[in-house]
mmCIF file with all atom_site columns, C-alpha atoms in Angstrom:
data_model
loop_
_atom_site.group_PDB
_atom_site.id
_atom_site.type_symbol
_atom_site.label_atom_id
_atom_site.label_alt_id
_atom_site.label_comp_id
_atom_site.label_asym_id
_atom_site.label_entity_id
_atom_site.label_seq_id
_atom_site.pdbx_PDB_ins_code
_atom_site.Cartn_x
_atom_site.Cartn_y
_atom_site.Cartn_z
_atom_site.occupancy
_atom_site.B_iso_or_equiv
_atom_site.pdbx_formal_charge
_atom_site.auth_seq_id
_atom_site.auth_comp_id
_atom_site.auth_asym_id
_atom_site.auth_atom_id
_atom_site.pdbx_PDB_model_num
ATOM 1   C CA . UNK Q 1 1   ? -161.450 -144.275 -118.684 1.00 0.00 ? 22  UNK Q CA 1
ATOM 2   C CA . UNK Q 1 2   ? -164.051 -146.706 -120.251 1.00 0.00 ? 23  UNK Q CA 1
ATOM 3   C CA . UNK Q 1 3   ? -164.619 -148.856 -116.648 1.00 0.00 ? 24  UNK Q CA 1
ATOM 4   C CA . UNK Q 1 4   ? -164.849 -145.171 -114.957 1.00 0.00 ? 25  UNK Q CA 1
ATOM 5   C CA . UNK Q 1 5   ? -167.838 -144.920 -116.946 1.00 0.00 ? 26  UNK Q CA 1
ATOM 6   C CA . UNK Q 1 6   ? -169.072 -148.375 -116.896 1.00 0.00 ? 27  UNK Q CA 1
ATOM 7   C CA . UNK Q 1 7   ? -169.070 -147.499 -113.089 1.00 0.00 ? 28  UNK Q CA 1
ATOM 8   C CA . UNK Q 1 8   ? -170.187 -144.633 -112.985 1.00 0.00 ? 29  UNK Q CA 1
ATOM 9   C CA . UNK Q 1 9   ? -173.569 -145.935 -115.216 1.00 0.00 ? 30  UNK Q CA 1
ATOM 10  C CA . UNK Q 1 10  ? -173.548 -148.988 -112.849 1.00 0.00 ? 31  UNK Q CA 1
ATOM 11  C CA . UNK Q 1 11  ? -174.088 -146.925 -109.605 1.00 0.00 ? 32  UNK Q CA 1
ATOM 12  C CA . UNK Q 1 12  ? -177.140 -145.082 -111.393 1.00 0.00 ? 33  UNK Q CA 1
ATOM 13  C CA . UNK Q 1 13  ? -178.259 -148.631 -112.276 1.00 0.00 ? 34  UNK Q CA 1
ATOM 14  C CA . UNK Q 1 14  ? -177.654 -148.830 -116.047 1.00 0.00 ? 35  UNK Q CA 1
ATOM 15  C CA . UNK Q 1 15  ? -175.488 -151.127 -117.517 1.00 0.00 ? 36  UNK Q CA 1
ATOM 16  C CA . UNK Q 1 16  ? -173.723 -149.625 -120.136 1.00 0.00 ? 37  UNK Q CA 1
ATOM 17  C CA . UNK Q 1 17  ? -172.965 -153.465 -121.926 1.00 0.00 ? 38  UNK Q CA 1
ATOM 18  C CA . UNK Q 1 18  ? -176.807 -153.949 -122.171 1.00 0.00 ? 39  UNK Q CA 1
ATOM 19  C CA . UNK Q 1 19  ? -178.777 -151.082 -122.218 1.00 0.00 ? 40  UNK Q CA 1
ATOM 20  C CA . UNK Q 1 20  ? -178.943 -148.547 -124.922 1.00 0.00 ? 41  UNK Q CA 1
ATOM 21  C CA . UNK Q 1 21  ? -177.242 -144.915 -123.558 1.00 0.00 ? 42  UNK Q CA 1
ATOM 22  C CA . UNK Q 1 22  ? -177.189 -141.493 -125.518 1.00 0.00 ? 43  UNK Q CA 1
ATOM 23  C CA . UNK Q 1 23  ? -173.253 -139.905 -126.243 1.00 0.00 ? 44  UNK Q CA 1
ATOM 24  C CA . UNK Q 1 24  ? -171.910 -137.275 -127.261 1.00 0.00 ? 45  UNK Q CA 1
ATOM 25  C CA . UNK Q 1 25  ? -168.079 -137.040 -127.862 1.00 0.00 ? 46  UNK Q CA 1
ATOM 26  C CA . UNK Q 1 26  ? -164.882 -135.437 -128.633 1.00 0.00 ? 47  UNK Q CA 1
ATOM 27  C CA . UNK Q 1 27  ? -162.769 -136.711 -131.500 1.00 0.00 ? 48  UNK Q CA 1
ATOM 28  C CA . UNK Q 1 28  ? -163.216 -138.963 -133.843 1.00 0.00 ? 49  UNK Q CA 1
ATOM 29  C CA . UNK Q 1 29  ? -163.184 -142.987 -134.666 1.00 0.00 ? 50  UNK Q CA 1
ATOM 30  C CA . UNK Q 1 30  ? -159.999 -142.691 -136.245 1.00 0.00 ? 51  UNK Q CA 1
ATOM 31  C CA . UNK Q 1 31  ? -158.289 -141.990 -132.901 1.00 0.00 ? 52  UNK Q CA 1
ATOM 32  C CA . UNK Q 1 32  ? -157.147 -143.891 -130.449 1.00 0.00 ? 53  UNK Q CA 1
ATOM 33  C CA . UNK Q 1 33  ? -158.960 -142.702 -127.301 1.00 0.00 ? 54  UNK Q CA 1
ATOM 34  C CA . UNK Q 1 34  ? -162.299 -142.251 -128.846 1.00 0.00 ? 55  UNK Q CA 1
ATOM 35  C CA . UNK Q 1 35  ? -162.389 -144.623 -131.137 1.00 0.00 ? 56  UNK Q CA 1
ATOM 36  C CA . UNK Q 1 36  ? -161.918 -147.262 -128.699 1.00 0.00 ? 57  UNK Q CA 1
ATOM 37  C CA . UNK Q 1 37  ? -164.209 -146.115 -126.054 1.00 0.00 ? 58  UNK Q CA 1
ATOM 38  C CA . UNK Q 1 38  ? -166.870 -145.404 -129.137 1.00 0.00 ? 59  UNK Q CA 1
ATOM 39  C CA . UNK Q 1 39  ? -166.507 -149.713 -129.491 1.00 0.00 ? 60  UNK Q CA 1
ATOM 40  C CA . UNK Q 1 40  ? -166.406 -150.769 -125.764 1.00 0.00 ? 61  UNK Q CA 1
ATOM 41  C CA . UNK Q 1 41  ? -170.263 -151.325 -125.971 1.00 0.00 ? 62  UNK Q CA 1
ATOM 42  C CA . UNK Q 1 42  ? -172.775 -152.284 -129.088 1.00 0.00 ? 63  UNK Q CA 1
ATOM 43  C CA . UNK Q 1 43  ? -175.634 -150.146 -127.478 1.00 0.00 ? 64  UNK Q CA 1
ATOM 44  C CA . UNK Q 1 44  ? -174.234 -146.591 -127.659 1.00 0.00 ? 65  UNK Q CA 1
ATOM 45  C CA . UNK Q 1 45  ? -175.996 -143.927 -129.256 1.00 0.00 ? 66  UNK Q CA 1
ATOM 46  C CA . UNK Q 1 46  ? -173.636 -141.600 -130.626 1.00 0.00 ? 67  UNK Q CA 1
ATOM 47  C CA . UNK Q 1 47  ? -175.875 -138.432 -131.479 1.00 0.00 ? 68  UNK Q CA 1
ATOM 48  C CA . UNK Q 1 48  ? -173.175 -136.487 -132.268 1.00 0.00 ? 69  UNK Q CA 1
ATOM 49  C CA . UNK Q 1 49  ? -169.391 -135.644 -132.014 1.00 0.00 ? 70  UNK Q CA 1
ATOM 50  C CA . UNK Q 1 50  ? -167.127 -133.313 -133.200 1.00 0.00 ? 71  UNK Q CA 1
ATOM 51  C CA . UNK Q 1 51  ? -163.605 -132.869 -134.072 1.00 0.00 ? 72  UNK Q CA 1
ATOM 52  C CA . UNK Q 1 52  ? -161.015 -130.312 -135.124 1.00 0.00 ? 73  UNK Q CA 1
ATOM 53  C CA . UNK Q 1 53  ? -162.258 -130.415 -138.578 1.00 0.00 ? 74  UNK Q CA 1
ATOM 54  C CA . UNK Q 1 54  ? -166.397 -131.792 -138.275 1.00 0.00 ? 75  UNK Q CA 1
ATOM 55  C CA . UNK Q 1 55  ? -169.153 -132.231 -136.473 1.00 0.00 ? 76  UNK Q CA 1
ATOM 56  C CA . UNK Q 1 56  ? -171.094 -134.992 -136.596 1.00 0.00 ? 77  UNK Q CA 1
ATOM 57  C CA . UNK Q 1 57  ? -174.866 -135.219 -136.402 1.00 0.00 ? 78  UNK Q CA 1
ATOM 58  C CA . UNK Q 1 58  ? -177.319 -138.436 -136.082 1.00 0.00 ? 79  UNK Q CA 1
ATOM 59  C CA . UNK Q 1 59  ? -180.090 -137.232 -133.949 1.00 0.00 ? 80  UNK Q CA 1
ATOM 60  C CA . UNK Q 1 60  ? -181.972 -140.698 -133.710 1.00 0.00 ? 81  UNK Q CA 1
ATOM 61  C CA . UNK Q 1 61  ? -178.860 -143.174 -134.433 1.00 0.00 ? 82  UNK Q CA 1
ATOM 62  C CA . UNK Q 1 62  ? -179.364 -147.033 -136.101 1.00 0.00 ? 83  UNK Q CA 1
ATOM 63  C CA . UNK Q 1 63  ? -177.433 -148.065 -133.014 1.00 0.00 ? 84  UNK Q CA 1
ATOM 64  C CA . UNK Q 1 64  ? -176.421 -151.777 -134.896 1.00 0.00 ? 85  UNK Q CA 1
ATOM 65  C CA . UNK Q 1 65  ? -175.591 -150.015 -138.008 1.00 0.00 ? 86  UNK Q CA 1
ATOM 66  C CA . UNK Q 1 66  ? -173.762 -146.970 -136.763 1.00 0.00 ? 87  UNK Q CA 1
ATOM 67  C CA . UNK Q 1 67  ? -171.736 -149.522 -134.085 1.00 0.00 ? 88  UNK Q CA 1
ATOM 68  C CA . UNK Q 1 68  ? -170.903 -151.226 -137.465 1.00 0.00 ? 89  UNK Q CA 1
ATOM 69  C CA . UNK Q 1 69  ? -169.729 -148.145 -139.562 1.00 0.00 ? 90  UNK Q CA 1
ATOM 70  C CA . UNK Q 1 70  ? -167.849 -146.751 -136.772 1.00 0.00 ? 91  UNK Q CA 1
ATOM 71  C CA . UNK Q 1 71  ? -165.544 -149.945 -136.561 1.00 0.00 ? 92  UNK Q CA 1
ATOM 72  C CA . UNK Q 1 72  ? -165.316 -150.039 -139.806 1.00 0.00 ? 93  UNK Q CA 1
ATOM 73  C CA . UNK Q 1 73  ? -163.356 -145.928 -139.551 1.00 0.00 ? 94  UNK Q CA 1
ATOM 74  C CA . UNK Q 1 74  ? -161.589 -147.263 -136.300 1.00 0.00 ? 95  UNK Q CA 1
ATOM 75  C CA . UNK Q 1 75  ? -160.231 -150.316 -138.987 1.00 0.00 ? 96  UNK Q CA 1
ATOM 76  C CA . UNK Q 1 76  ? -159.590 -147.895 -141.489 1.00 0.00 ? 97  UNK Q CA 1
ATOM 77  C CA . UNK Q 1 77  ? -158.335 -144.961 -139.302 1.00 0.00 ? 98  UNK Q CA 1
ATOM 78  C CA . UNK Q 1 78  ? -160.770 -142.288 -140.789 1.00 0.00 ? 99  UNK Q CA 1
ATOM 79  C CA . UNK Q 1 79  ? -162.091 -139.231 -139.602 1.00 0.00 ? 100 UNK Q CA 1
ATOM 80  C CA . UNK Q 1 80  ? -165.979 -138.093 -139.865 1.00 0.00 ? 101 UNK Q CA 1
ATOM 81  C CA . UNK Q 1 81  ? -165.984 -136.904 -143.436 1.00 0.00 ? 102 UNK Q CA 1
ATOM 82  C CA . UNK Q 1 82  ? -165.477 -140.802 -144.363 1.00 0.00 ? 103 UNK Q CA 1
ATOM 83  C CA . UNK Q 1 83  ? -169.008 -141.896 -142.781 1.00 0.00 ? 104 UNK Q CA 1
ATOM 84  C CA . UNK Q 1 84  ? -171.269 -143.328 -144.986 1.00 0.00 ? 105 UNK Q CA 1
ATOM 85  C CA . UNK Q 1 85  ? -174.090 -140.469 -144.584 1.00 0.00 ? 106 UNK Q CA 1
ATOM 86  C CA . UNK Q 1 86  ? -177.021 -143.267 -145.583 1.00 0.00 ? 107 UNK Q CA 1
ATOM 87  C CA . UNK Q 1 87  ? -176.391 -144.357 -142.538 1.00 0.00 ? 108 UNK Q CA 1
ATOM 88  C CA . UNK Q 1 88  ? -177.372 -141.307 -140.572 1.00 0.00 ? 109 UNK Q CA 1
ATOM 89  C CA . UNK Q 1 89  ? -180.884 -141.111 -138.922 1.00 0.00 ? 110 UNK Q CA 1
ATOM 90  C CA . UNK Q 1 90  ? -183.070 -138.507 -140.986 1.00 0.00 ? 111 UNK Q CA 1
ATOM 91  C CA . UNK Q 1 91  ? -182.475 -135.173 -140.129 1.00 0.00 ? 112 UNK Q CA 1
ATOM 92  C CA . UNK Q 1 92  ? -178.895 -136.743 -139.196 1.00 0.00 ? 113 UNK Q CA 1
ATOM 93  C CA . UNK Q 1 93  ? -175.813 -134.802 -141.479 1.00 0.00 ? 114 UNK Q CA 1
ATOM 94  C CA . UNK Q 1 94  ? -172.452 -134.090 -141.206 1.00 0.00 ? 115 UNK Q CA 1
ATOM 95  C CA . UNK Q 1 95  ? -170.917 -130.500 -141.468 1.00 0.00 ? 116 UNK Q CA 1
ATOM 96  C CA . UNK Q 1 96  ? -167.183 -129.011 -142.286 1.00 0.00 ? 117 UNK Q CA 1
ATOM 97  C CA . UNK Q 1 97  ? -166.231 -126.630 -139.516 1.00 0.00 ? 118 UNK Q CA 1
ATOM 98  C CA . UNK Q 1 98  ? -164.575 -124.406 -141.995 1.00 0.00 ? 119 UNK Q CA 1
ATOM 99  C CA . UNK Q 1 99  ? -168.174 -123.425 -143.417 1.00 0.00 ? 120 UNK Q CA 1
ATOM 100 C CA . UNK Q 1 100 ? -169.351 -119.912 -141.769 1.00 0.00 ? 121 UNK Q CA 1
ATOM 101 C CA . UNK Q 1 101 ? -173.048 -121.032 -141.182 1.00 0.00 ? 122 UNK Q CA 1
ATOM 102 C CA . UNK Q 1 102 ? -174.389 -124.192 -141.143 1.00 0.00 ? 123 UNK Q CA 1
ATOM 103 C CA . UNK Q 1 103 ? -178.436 -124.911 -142.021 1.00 0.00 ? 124 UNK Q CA 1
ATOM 104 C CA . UNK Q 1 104 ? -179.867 -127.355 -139.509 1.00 0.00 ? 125 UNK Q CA 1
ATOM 105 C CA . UNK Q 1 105 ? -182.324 -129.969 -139.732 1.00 0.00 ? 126 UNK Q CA 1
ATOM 106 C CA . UNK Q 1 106 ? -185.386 -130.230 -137.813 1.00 0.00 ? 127 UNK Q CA 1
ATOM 107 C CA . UNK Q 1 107 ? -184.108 -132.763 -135.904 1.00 0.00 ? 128 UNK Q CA 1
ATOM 108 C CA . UNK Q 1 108 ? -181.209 -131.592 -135.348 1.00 0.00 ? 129 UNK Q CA 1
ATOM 109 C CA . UNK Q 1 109 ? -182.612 -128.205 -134.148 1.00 0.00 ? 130 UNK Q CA 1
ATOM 110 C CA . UNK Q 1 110 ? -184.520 -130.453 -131.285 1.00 0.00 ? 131 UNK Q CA 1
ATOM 111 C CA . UNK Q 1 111 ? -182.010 -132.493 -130.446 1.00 0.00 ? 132 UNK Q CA 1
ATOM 112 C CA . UNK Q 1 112 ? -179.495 -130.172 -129.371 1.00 0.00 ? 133 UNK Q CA 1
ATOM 113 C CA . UNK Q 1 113 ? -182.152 -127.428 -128.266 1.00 0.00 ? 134 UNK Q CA 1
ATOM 114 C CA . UNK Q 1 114 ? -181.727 -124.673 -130.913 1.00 0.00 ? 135 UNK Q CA 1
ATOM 115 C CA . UNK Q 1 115 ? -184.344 -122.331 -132.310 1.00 0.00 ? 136 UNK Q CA 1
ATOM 116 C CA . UNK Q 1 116 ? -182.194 -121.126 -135.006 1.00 0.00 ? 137 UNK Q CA 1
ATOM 117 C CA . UNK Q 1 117 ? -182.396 -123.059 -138.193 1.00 0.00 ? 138 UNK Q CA 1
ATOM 118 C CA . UNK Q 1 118 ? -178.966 -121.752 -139.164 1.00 0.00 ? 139 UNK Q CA 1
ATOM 119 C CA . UNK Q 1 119 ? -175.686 -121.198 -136.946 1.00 0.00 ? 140 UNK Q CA 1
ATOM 120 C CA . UNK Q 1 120 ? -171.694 -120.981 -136.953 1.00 0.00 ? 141 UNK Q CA 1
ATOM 121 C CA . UNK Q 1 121 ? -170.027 -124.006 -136.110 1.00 0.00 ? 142 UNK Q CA 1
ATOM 122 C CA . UNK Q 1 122 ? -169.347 -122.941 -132.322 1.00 0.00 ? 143 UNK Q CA 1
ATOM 123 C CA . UNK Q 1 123 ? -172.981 -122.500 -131.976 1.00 0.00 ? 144 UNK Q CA 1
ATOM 124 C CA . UNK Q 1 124 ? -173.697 -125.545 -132.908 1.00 0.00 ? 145 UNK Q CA 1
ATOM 125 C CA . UNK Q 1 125 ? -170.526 -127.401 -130.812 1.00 0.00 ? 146 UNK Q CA 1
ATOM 126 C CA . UNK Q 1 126 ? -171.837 -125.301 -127.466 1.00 0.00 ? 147 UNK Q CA 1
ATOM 127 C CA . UNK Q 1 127 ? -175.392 -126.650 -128.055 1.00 0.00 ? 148 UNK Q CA 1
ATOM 128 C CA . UNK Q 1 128 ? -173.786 -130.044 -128.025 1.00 0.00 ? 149 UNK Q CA 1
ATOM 129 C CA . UNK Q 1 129 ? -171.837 -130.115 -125.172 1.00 0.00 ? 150 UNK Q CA 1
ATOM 130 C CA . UNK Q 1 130 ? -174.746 -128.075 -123.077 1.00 0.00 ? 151 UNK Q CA 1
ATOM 131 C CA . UNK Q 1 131 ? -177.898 -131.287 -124.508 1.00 0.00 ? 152 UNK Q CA 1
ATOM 132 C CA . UNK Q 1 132 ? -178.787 -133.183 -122.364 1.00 0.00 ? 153 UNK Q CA 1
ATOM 133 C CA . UNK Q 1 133 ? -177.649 -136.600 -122.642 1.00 0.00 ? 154 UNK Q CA 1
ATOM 134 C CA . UNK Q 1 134 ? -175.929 -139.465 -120.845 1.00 0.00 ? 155 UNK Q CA 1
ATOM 135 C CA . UNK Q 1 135 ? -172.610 -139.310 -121.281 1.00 0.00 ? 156 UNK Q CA 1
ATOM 136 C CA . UNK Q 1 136 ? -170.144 -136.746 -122.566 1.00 0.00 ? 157 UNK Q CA 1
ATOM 137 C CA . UNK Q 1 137 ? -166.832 -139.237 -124.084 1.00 0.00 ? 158 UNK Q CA 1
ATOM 138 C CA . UNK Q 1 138 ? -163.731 -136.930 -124.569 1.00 0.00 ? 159 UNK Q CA 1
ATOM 139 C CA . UNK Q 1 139 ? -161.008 -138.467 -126.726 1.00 0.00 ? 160 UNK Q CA 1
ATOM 140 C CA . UNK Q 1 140 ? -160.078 -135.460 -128.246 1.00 0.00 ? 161 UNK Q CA 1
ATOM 141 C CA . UNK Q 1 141 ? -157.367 -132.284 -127.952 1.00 0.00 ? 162 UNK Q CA 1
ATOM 142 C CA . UNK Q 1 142 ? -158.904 -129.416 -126.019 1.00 0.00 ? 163 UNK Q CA 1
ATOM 143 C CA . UNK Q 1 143 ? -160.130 -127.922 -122.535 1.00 0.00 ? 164 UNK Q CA 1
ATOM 144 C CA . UNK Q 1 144 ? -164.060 -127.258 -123.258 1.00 0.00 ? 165 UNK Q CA 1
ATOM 145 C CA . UNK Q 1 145 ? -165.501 -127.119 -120.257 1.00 0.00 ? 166 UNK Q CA 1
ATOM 146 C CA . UNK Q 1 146 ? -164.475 -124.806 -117.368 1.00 0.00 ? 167 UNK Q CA 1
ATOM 147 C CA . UNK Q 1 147 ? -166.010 -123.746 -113.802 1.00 0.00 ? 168 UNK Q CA 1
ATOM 148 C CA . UNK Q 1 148 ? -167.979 -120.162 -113.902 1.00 0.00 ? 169 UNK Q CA 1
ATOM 149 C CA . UNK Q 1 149 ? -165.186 -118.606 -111.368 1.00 0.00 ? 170 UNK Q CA 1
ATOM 150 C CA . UNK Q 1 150 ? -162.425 -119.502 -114.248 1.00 0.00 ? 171 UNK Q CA 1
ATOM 151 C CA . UNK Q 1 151 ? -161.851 -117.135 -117.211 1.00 0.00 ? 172 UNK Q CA 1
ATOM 152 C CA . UNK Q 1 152 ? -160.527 -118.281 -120.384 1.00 0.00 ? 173 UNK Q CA 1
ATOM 153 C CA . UNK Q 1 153 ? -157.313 -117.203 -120.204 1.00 0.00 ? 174 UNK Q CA 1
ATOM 154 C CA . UNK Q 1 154 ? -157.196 -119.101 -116.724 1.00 0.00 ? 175 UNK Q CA 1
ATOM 155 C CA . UNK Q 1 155 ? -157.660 -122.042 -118.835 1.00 0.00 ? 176 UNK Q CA 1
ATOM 156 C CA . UNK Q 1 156 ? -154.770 -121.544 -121.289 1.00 0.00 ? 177 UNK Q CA 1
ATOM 157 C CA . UNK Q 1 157 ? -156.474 -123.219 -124.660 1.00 0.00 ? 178 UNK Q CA 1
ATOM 158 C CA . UNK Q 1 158 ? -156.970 -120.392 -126.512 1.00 0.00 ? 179 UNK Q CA 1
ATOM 159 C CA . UNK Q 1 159 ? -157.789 -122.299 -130.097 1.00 0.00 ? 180 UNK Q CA 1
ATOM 160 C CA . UNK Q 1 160 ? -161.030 -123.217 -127.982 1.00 0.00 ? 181 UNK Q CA 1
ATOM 161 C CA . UNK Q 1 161 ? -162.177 -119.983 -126.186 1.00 0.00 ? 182 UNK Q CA 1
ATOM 162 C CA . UNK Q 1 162 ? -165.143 -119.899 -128.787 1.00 0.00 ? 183 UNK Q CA 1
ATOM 163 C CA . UNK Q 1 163 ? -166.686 -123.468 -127.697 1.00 0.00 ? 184 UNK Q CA 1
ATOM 164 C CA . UNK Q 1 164 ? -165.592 -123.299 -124.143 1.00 0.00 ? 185 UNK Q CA 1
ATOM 165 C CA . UNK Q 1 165 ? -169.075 -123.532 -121.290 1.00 0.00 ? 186 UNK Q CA 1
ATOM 166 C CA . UNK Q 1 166 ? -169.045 -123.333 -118.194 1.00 0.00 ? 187 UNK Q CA 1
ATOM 167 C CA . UNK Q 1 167 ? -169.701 -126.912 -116.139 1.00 0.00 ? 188 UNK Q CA 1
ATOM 168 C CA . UNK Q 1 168 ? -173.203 -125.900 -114.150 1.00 0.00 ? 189 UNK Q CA 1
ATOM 169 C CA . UNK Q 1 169 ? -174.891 -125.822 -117.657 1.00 0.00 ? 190 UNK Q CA 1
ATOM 170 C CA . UNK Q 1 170 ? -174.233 -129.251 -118.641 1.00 0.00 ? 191 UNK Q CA 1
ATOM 171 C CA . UNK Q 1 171 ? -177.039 -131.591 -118.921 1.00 0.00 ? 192 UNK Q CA 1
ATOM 172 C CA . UNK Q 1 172 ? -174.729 -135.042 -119.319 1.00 0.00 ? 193 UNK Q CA 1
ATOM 173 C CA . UNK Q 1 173 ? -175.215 -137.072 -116.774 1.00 0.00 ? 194 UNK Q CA 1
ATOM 174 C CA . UNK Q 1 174 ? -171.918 -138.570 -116.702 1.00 0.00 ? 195 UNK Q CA 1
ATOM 175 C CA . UNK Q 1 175 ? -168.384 -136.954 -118.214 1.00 0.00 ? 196 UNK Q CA 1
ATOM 176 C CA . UNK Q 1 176 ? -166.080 -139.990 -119.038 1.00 0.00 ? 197 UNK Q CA 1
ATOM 177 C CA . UNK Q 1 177 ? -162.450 -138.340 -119.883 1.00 0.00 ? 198 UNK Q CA 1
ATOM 178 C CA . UNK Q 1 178 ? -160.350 -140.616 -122.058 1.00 0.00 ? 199 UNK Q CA 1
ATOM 179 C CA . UNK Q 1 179 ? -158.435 -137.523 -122.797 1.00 0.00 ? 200 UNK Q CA 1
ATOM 180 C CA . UNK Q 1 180 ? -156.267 -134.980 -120.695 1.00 0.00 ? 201 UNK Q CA 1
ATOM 181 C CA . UNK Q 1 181 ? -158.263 -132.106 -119.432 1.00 0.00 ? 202 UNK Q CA 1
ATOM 182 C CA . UNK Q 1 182 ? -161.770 -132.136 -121.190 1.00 0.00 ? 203 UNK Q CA 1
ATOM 183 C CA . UNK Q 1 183 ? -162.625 -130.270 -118.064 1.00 0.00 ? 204 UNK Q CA 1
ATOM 184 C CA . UNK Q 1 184 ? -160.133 -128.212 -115.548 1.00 0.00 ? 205 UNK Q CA 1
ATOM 185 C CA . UNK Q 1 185 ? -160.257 -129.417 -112.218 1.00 0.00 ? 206 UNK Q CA 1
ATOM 186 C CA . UNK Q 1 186 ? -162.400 -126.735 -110.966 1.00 0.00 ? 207 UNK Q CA 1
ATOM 187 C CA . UNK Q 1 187 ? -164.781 -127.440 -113.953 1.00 0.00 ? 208 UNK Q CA 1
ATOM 188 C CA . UNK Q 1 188 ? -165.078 -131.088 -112.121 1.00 0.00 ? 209 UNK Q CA 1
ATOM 189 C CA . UNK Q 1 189 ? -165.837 -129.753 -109.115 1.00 0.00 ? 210 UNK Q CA 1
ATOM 190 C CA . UNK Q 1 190 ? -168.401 -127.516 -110.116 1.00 0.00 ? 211 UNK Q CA 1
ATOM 191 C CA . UNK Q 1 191 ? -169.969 -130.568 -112.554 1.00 0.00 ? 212 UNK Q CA 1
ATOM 192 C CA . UNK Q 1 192 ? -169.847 -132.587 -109.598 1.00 0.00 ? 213 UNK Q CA 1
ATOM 193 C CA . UNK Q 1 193 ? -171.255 -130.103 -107.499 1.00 0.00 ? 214 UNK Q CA 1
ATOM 194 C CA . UNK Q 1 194 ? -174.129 -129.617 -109.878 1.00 0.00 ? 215 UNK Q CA 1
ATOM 195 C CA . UNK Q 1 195 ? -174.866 -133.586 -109.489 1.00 0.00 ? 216 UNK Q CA 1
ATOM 196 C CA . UNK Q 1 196 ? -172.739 -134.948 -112.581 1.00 0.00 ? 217 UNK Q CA 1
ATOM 197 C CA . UNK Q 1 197 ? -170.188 -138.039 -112.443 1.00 0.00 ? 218 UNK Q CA 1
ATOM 198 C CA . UNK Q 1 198 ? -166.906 -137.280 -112.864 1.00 0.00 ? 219 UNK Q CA 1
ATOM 199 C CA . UNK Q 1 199 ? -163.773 -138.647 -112.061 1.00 0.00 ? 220 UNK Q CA 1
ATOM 200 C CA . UNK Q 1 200 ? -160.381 -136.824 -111.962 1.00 0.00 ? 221 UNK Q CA 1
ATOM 201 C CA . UNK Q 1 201 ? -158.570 -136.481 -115.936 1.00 0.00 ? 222 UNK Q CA 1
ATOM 202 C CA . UNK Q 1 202 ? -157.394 -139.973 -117.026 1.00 0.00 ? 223 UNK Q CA 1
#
């Protein structure tokens, strides 16, 4: 999945081993998939991620220091909740998805394009997936992005009906799937269509 997207960067003339690139991703260091990928170069700039049980914010990342600190959860095999928050960028945080609203930052408010300066979690996890960045990692359970023709229950993942968009409104340039079915295949068309990079599900 990780040389799709090394090629994929390559054709648009950025080398993903050199050059600093904005993510966003789905999962968490202490998996396999995306904690991996989240180590296969030193100049990502995770902005944000989130998993089944947080989301995780850093709007203008330390990219040495957060490449550090996410080894050291892939070492340890820990989720979100054990990243060291001095780490974070200001304006950076990290929230609990079981918490009905959460109050966002200024920064994070222009990062991810929200007006609002408090939302649910889904709010929040759409805004994500929908900012415009370079690549979109997926290393985590769930279908979350689907073609406009498709309804939910054409999908079949109900537990993620609330954070589910639809592919033309994504502004990643590339969608690198280290997990099964980030996208359904007619989601990949329609990304693909709309000028993202995409190969089939890994």
């Amino acid at each position: 999945a990780w040389e799709s997207v090394k090629l994929h960067f390559r054709q648009m003339d950025h080398n993903t081993q050199t050059t600093p690139f904005d993510a966003i991703g789905v999962g968490d260091m202490g998996g396999d998939v995306f904690g991996n990928g989240m180590l296969l170069s030193e100049h990502i700039r995770l902005v944000g991620a989130f998993n089944h049980l947080h989301i995780f914010c850093d709007p203008d990342p330390d990219i040495p220091a957060a490449y550090k600190e996410r080894k050291r959860l892939f070492d340890k095999v820990c989720g979100w909740d054990e990243y060291d928050e001095k780490l974070l960028s200001k304006g950076g945080r990290i929230y609990s998805r079981s918490e009905k609203s959460l109050k966002l930052t200024p920064q994070i408010q222009k990062r991810f394009g929200l007006e609002e300066k408090e939302v649910p979690p889904e709010v929040l996890i759409k805004a994500m997936l929908q900012s415009k960045v370079d690549l979109l990692w997926f290393g985590g359970i769930g279908t979350y992005i689907k073609a406009t023709e498709e309804t939910n229950a054409d999908v079949g993942d109900k537990a993620n009906d609330a954070l589910r968009v639809e592919a033309k409104t994504l502004q990643a340039r590339v969608i690198g799937e280290g997990a099964n079915l980030g996208v359904t295949q007619l989601g990949r068309i329609e990304y693909s269509k709309y000028g993202g990079r995409i190969n089939t599900d890994f």
